[in-house]
Amino acid sequence: ETVLTQSPATLSLSPGERATLSCRASQSVGIALAWYQHKPGQAPSLLIYEASNRATGIPGRFSGSGSGTDFTLTIDSLEPEDSAVYYCQHRGSWPLTFGGGTKVEIK
Amino acid sequence: EVQVLESGGGLVEPGGSLRLSCAASEFSVGSCVVSWIRQIPGKGLEWVSAIVARGETHYIDSVKGRFTISRDTSQNTVSLQMNNLRVDDTAIYYCAKGRPSASIFDYWGQGTLVTVSS
């Protein structure tokens, strides 16, 4: 099983700042990694797939990078609606796993 | 418009059973991966089970032997039969559609709450 470790657990930033979220895999997953945004009371939504490809309709301020075991989600110029929990997920092998999440709070 | 709609959640006693259903619109459940993913209250997301286009099924270890995923292509639905439920199965269960040829989920339902309690 591939364990995904996300850091930090919580990020508190002001509007306009940049958020940098990390996801580290216990073994290489190549680029088979996705990022999701999850707001309370809503379904999770896909942001990034294959490590760096934005999903349909996702604003350009969201970007993903990395390969192997180290991945980063960057949110440029934070907006109030970006307040959410962000999860990484690998698809490299069964069982699929999610990271523990990073909560982004907007001051 | 692609839509995923879960149903079947509810309150059940430990050891009981529930059957969750996922109704798909504007895509075929036989042509992609469909997964059940849960969120335990106050916790993160946990992948539970998947059925892939070829019909293979996969499960997280903690539900093997208790949960069964299946699909009905004529009704375009995916089901999760949950037996011998435990208190730690309490969660919101989401059904999610996979991207083409990938277990990355681009459409999710709103979730259905399963509460296991005496």
mmCIF file of C-alpha atoms in Angstrom:
data_model
loop_
_atom_site.group_PDB
_atom_site.id
_atom_site.type_symbol
_atom_site.label_atom_id
_atom_site.label_comp_id
_atom_site.label_asym_id
_atom_site.label_seq_id
_atom_site.Cartn_x
_atom_site.Cartn_y
_atom_site.Cartn_z
ATOM 1 C CA GLU A 1 0.000 0.000 0.000
ATOM 2 C CA THR A 2 1.272 3.446 -0.927
ATOM 3 C CA VAL A 3 1.011 5.858 1.993
ATOM 4 C CA LEU A 4 0.578 9.535 1.125
ATOM 5 C CA THR A 5 1.701 12.081 3.719
ATOM 6 C CA GLN A 6 0.488 15.659 3.331
ATOM 7 C CA SER A 7 1.963 18.715 4.969
ATOM 8 C CA PRO A 8 1.281 21.021 6.592
ATOM 9 C CA ALA A 9 -1.927 19.894 8.270
ATOM 10 C CA THR A 10 -3.221 23.461 8.313
ATOM 11 C CA LEU A 11 -2.231 26.552 6.367
ATOM 12 C CA SER A 12 -3.528 29.962 7.370
ATOM 13 C CA LEU A 13 -2.917 32.680 4.783
ATOM 14 C CA SER A 14 -4.326 36.009 3.653
ATOM 15 C CA PRO A 15 -6.089 36.681 0.360
ATOM 16 C CA GLY A 16 -3.575 37.264 -2.411
ATOM 17 C CA GLU A 17 -0.868 35.121 -0.834
ATOM 18 C CA ARG A 18 0.508 31.902 -2.299
ATOM 19 C CA ALA A 19 -0.248 28.507 -0.772
ATOM 20 C CA THR A 20 2.188 25.631 -1.189
ATOM 21 C CA LEU A 21 0.907 22.184 -0.224
ATOM 22 C CA SER A 22 3.061 19.066 -0.130
ATOM 23 C CA CYS A 23 2.244 15.405 -0.718
ATOM 24 C CA ARG A 24 4.902 12.735 -0.217
ATOM 25 C CA ALA A 25 4.431 9.107 -1.305
ATOM 26 C CA SER A 26 5.987 6.153 0.500
ATOM 27 C CA GLN A 27 7.027 4.716 -2.863
ATOM 28 C CA SER A 28 7.234 6.070 -6.385
ATOM 29 C CA VAL A 29 3.909 6.627 -8.137
ATOM 30 C CA GLY A 30 5.409 8.229 -11.238
ATOM 31 C CA ILE A 31 2.994 11.015 -12.152
ATOM 32 C CA ALA A 32 -0.117 9.030 -11.211
ATOM 33 C CA LEU A 33 -1.271 11.557 -8.636
ATOM 34 C CA ALA A 34 -4.305 13.804 -8.333
ATOM 35 C CA TRP A 35 -5.370 16.691 -6.121
ATOM 36 C CA TYR A 36 -8.909 17.388 -4.911
ATOM 37 C CA GLN A 37 -10.599 20.296 -3.165
ATOM 38 C CA HIS A 38 -13.241 19.474 -0.541
ATOM 39 C CA LYS A 39 -15.486 22.082 1.010
ATOM 40 C CA PRO A 40 -17.829 21.286 3.928
ATOM 41 C CA GLY A 41 -21.175 19.908 2.839
ATOM 42 C CA GLN A 42 -20.075 19.529 -0.773
ATOM 43 C CA ALA A 43 -18.735 16.753 -2.921
ATOM 44 C CA PRO A 44 -14.976 16.757 -3.453
ATOM 45 C CA SER A 45 -13.881 18.214 -6.791
ATOM 46 C CA LEU A 46 -10.946 17.239 -8.972
ATOM 47 C CA LEU A 47 -8.333 19.961 -9.376
ATOM 48 C CA ILE A 48 -5.249 18.292 -10.864
ATOM 49 C CA TYR A 49 -4.615 14.888 -12.483
ATOM 50 C CA GLU A 50 -1.426 13.193 -13.612
ATOM 51 C CA ALA A 51 0.458 15.455 -11.203
ATOM 52 C CA SER A 52 0.275 18.642 -13.262
ATOM 53 C CA ASN A 53 -2.804 18.715 -15.503
ATOM 54 C CA ARG A 54 -5.626 21.022 -14.486
ATOM 55 C CA ALA A 55 -9.085 19.483 -14.650
ATOM 56 C CA THR A 56 -11.789 21.084 -16.754
ATOM 57 C CA GLY A 57 -12.872 24.466 -15.440
ATOM 58 C CA ILE A 58 -10.153 24.803 -12.816
ATOM 59 C CA PRO A 59 -8.681 28.322 -12.612
ATOM 60 C CA GLY A 60 -5.100 28.887 -13.655
ATOM 61 C CA ARG A 61 -4.070 29.892 -10.135
ATOM 62 C CA PHE A 62 -4.068 26.182 -9.248
ATOM 63 C CA SER A 63 -1.004 24.275 -10.416
ATOM 64 C CA GLY A 64 0.563 20.924 -9.634
ATOM 65 C CA SER A 65 4.101 19.662 -9.949
ATOM 66 C CA GLY A 66 6.307 16.751 -9.014
ATOM 67 C CA SER A 67 6.938 13.123 -9.848
ATOM 68 C CA GLY A 68 8.055 9.971 -8.117
ATOM 69 C CA THR A 69 7.497 10.546 -4.416
ATOM 70 C CA ASP A 70 7.292 14.329 -3.998
ATOM 71 C CA PHE A 71 4.424 16.459 -5.224
ATOM 72 C CA THR A 72 3.284 20.033 -4.732
ATOM 73 C CA LEU A 73 -0.018 21.836 -5.201
ATOM 74 C CA THR A 74 0.411 25.594 -5.517
ATOM 75 C CA ILE A 75 -2.433 28.066 -5.250
ATOM 76 C CA ASP A 76 -1.338 31.483 -6.475
ATOM 77 C CA SER A 77 -3.091 34.595 -5.236
ATOM 78 C CA LEU A 78 -5.476 32.982 -2.776
ATOM 79 C CA GLU A 79 -9.132 33.948 -2.890
ATOM 80 C CA PRO A 80 -11.658 33.574 -0.060
ATOM 81 C CA GLU A 81 -13.442 30.738 -1.885
ATOM 82 C CA ASP A 82 -10.240 28.667 -1.807
ATOM 83 C CA SER A 83 -10.881 27.905 1.856
ATOM 84 C CA ALA A 84 -11.173 24.103 1.891
ATOM 85 C CA VAL A 85 -9.395 20.853 2.646
ATOM 86 C CA TYR A 86 -7.108 19.646 -0.126
ATOM 87 C CA TYR A 87 -6.303 15.964 -0.658
ATOM 88 C CA CYS A 88 -3.836 14.141 -2.839
ATOM 89 C CA GLN A 89 -4.631 10.658 -4.200
ATOM 90 C CA HIS A 90 -2.528 8.169 -6.137
ATOM 91 C CA ARG A 91 -3.845 5.813 -8.801
ATOM 92 C CA GLY A 92 -0.679 3.789 -9.314
ATOM 93 C CA SER A 93 -1.835 0.532 -7.735
ATOM 94 C CA TRP A 94 -4.557 -1.016 -5.581
ATOM 95 C CA PRO A 95 -5.546 -0.071 -2.994
ATOM 96 C CA LEU A 96 -5.971 3.552 -3.933
ATOM 97 C CA THR A 97 -5.085 5.876 -1.106
ATOM 98 C CA PHE A 98 -5.629 9.509 -0.160
ATOM 99 C CA GLY A 99 -3.373 11.721 1.873
ATOM 100 C CA GLY A 100 -4.592 12.991 5.220
ATOM 101 C CA GLY A 101 -5.434 16.410 3.811
ATOM 102 C CA THR A 102 -4.276 20.001 4.251
ATOM 103 C CA LYS A 103 -6.784 22.518 5.528
ATOM 104 C CA VAL A 104 -6.350 25.933 3.933
ATOM 105 C CA GLU A 105 -7.790 28.776 5.968
ATOM 106 C CA ILE A 106 -8.135 32.279 4.577
ATOM 107 C CA LYS A 107 -7.541 34.969 7.188
ATOM 108 C CA GLU B 1 -24.607 16.661 -17.927
ATOM 109 C CA VAL B 2 -22.731 13.896 -16.116
ATOM 110 C CA GLN B 3 -24.320 13.167 -12.745
ATOM 111 C CA VAL B 4 -23.848 10.649 -9.966
ATOM 112 C CA LEU B 5 -26.569 10.120 -7.370
ATOM 113 C CA GLU B 6 -26.202 7.951 -4.276
ATOM 114 C CA SER B 7 -29.002 6.468 -2.213
ATOM 115 C CA GLY B 8 -29.528 3.834 0.441
ATOM 116 C CA GLY B 9 -27.807 5.274 3.470
ATOM 117 C CA GLY B 10 -29.345 5.196 6.919
ATOM 118 C CA LEU B 11 -29.083 4.022 10.503
ATOM 119 C CA VAL B 12 -28.259 0.373 11.149
ATOM 120 C CA GLU B 13 -27.172 -1.611 14.183
ATOM 121 C CA PRO B 14 -23.741 -3.231 14.382
ATOM 122 C CA GLY B 15 -23.784 -6.505 12.479
ATOM 123 C CA GLY B 16 -26.539 -5.297 10.182
ATOM 124 C CA SER B 17 -26.578 -4.750 6.430
ATOM 125 C CA LEU B 18 -27.217 -1.910 4.008
ATOM 126 C CA ARG B 19 -27.152 -1.644 0.249
ATOM 127 C CA LEU B 20 -25.987 1.610 -1.306
ATOM 128 C CA SER B 21 -26.862 2.461 -4.877
ATOM 129 C CA CYS B 22 -25.217 4.849 -7.315
ATOM 130 C CA ALA B 23 -27.237 5.998 -10.331
ATOM 131 C CA ALA B 24 -25.245 7.349 -13.263
ATOM 132 C CA SER B 25 -26.377 9.844 -15.885
ATOM 133 C CA GLU B 26 -24.691 10.715 -19.164
ATOM 134 C CA PHE B 27 -21.997 8.052 -18.859
ATOM 135 C CA SER B 28 -21.946 4.271 -18.806
ATOM 136 C CA VAL B 29 -20.894 2.517 -15.607
ATOM 137 C CA GLY B 30 -19.549 -0.275 -17.792
ATOM 138 C CA SER B 31 -17.021 1.942 -19.532
ATOM 139 C CA CYS B 32 -15.060 3.443 -16.650
ATOM 140 C CA VAL B 33 -13.967 2.932 -13.056
ATOM 141 C CA VAL B 34 -16.640 3.635 -10.461
ATOM 142 C CA SER B 35 -15.578 3.821 -6.844
ATOM 143 C CA TRP B 36 -17.037 4.221 -3.410
ATOM 144 C CA ILE B 37 -15.074 6.603 -1.216
ATOM 145 C CA ARG B 38 -16.008 7.457 2.364
ATOM 146 C CA GLN B 39 -15.390 10.212 4.860
ATOM 147 C CA ILE B 40 -15.604 9.316 8.500
ATOM 148 C CA PRO B 41 -16.980 12.323 10.440
ATOM 149 C CA GLY B 42 -14.174 14.744 11.224
ATOM 150 C CA LYS B 43 -11.661 12.693 9.247
ATOM 151 C CA GLY B 44 -10.289 12.591 5.727
ATOM 152 C CA LEU B 45 -11.249 10.700 2.596
ATOM 153 C CA GLU B 46 -10.811 6.933 2.425
ATOM 154 C CA TRP B 47 -11.151 4.891 -0.759
ATOM 155 C CA VAL B 48 -13.335 1.833 -0.096
ATOM 156 C CA SER B 49 -14.019 -0.111 -3.282
ATOM 157 C CA ALA B 50 -13.953 0.069 -7.071
ATOM 158 C CA ILE B 51 -15.287 -1.764 -10.095
ATOM 159 C CA VAL B 52 -13.322 -1.232 -13.289
ATOM 160 C CA ALA B 53 -14.483 -1.333 -16.894
ATOM 161 C CA ARG B 54 -13.373 -4.972 -17.320
ATOM 162 C CA GLY B 55 -15.478 -5.885 -14.286
ATOM 163 C CA GLU B 56 -12.669 -6.533 -11.798
ATOM 164 C CA THR B 57 -13.411 -5.430 -8.263
ATOM 165 C CA HIS B 58 -11.091 -4.040 -5.614
ATOM 166 C CA TYR B 59 -11.492 -3.367 -1.892
ATOM 167 C CA ILE B 60 -9.695 -1.817 1.017
ATOM 168 C CA ASP B 61 -8.557 -4.533 3.435
ATOM 169 C CA SER B 62 -10.911 -3.469 6.243
ATOM 170 C CA VAL B 63 -14.032 -4.250 4.170
ATOM 171 C CA LYS B 64 -12.911 -7.378 2.307
ATOM 172 C CA GLY B 65 -15.337 -10.221 2.937
ATOM 173 C CA ARG B 66 -17.999 -7.809 4.205
ATOM 174 C CA PHE B 67 -18.653 -5.411 1.295
ATOM 175 C CA THR B 68 -19.438 -6.342 -2.307
ATOM 176 C CA ILE B 69 -19.453 -3.916 -5.215
ATOM 177 C CA SER B 70 -21.433 -4.737 -8.340
ATOM 178 C CA ARG B 71 -22.965 -3.042 -11.334
ATOM 179 C CA ASP B 72 -26.061 -3.315 -13.490
ATOM 180 C CA THR B 73 -25.280 -1.945 -16.918
ATOM 181 C CA SER B 74 -28.917 -2.201 -17.998
ATOM 182 C CA GLN B 75 -29.933 0.138 -15.171
ATOM 183 C CA ASN B 76 -26.629 2.045 -15.301
ATOM 184 C CA THR B 77 -26.126 1.685 -11.587
ATOM 185 C CA VAL B 78 -23.374 0.569 -9.228
ATOM 186 C CA SER B 79 -24.201 -0.920 -5.839
ATOM 187 C CA LEU B 80 -22.305 -1.526 -2.628
ATOM 188 C CA GLN B 81 -23.694 -4.325 -0.478
ATOM 189 C CA MET B 82 -22.443 -3.812 3.057
ATOM 190 C CA ASN B 83 -22.779 -6.715 5.487
ATOM 191 C CA ASN B 84 -21.647 -7.212 9.079
ATOM 192 C CA LEU B 85 -21.410 -3.459 9.516
ATOM 193 C CA ARG B 86 -19.233 -2.076 12.287
ATOM 194 C CA VAL B 87 -19.356 1.191 14.202
ATOM 195 C CA ASP B 88 -16.198 2.313 12.406
ATOM 196 C CA ASP B 89 -17.989 2.014 9.042
ATOM 197 C CA THR B 90 -19.983 5.108 10.020
ATOM 198 C CA ALA B 91 -19.273 7.680 7.317
ATOM 199 C CA ILE B 92 -20.550 9.650 4.375
ATOM 200 C CA TYR B 93 -20.211 7.363 1.361
ATOM 201 C CA TYR B 94 -19.523 8.998 -1.982
ATOM 202 C CA CYS B 95 -19.846 7.392 -5.383
ATOM 203 C CA ALA B 96 -17.358 8.716 -7.919
ATOM 204 C CA LYS B 97 -16.750 8.269 -11.642
ATOM 205 C CA GLY B 98 -13.249 7.698 -12.920
ATOM 206 C CA ARG B 99 -11.624 9.593 -15.753
ATOM 207 C CA PRO B 100 -11.112 7.584 -18.970
ATOM 208 C CA SER B 101 -8.805 4.640 -18.287
ATOM 209 C CA ALA B 102 -7.818 6.018 -14.890
ATOM 210 C CA SER B 103 -8.766 5.752 -11.250
ATOM 211 C CA ILE B 104 -8.881 9.515 -10.810
ATOM 212 C CA PHE B 105 -12.346 10.802 -10.030
ATOM 213 C CA ASP B 106 -13.820 13.654 -12.026
ATOM 214 C CA TYR B 107 -17.464 13.434 -10.955
ATOM 215 C CA TRP B 108 -18.724 12.755 -7.444
ATOM 216 C CA GLY B 109 -22.137 12.455 -5.915
ATOM 217 C CA GLN B 110 -23.242 14.428 -2.887
ATOM 218 C CA GLY B 111 -22.843 11.402 -0.644
ATOM 219 C CA THR B 112 -25.101 9.290 1.523
ATOM 220 C CA LEU B 113 -24.683 8.985 5.283
ATOM 221 C CA VAL B 114 -24.308 5.562 6.847
ATOM 222 C CA THR B 115 -24.578 5.452 10.636
ATOM 223 C CA VAL B 116 -23.798 2.224 12.452
ATOM 224 C CA SER B 117 -24.940 2.452 16.047
ATOM 225 C CA SER B 118 -26.864 0.522 18.648
#
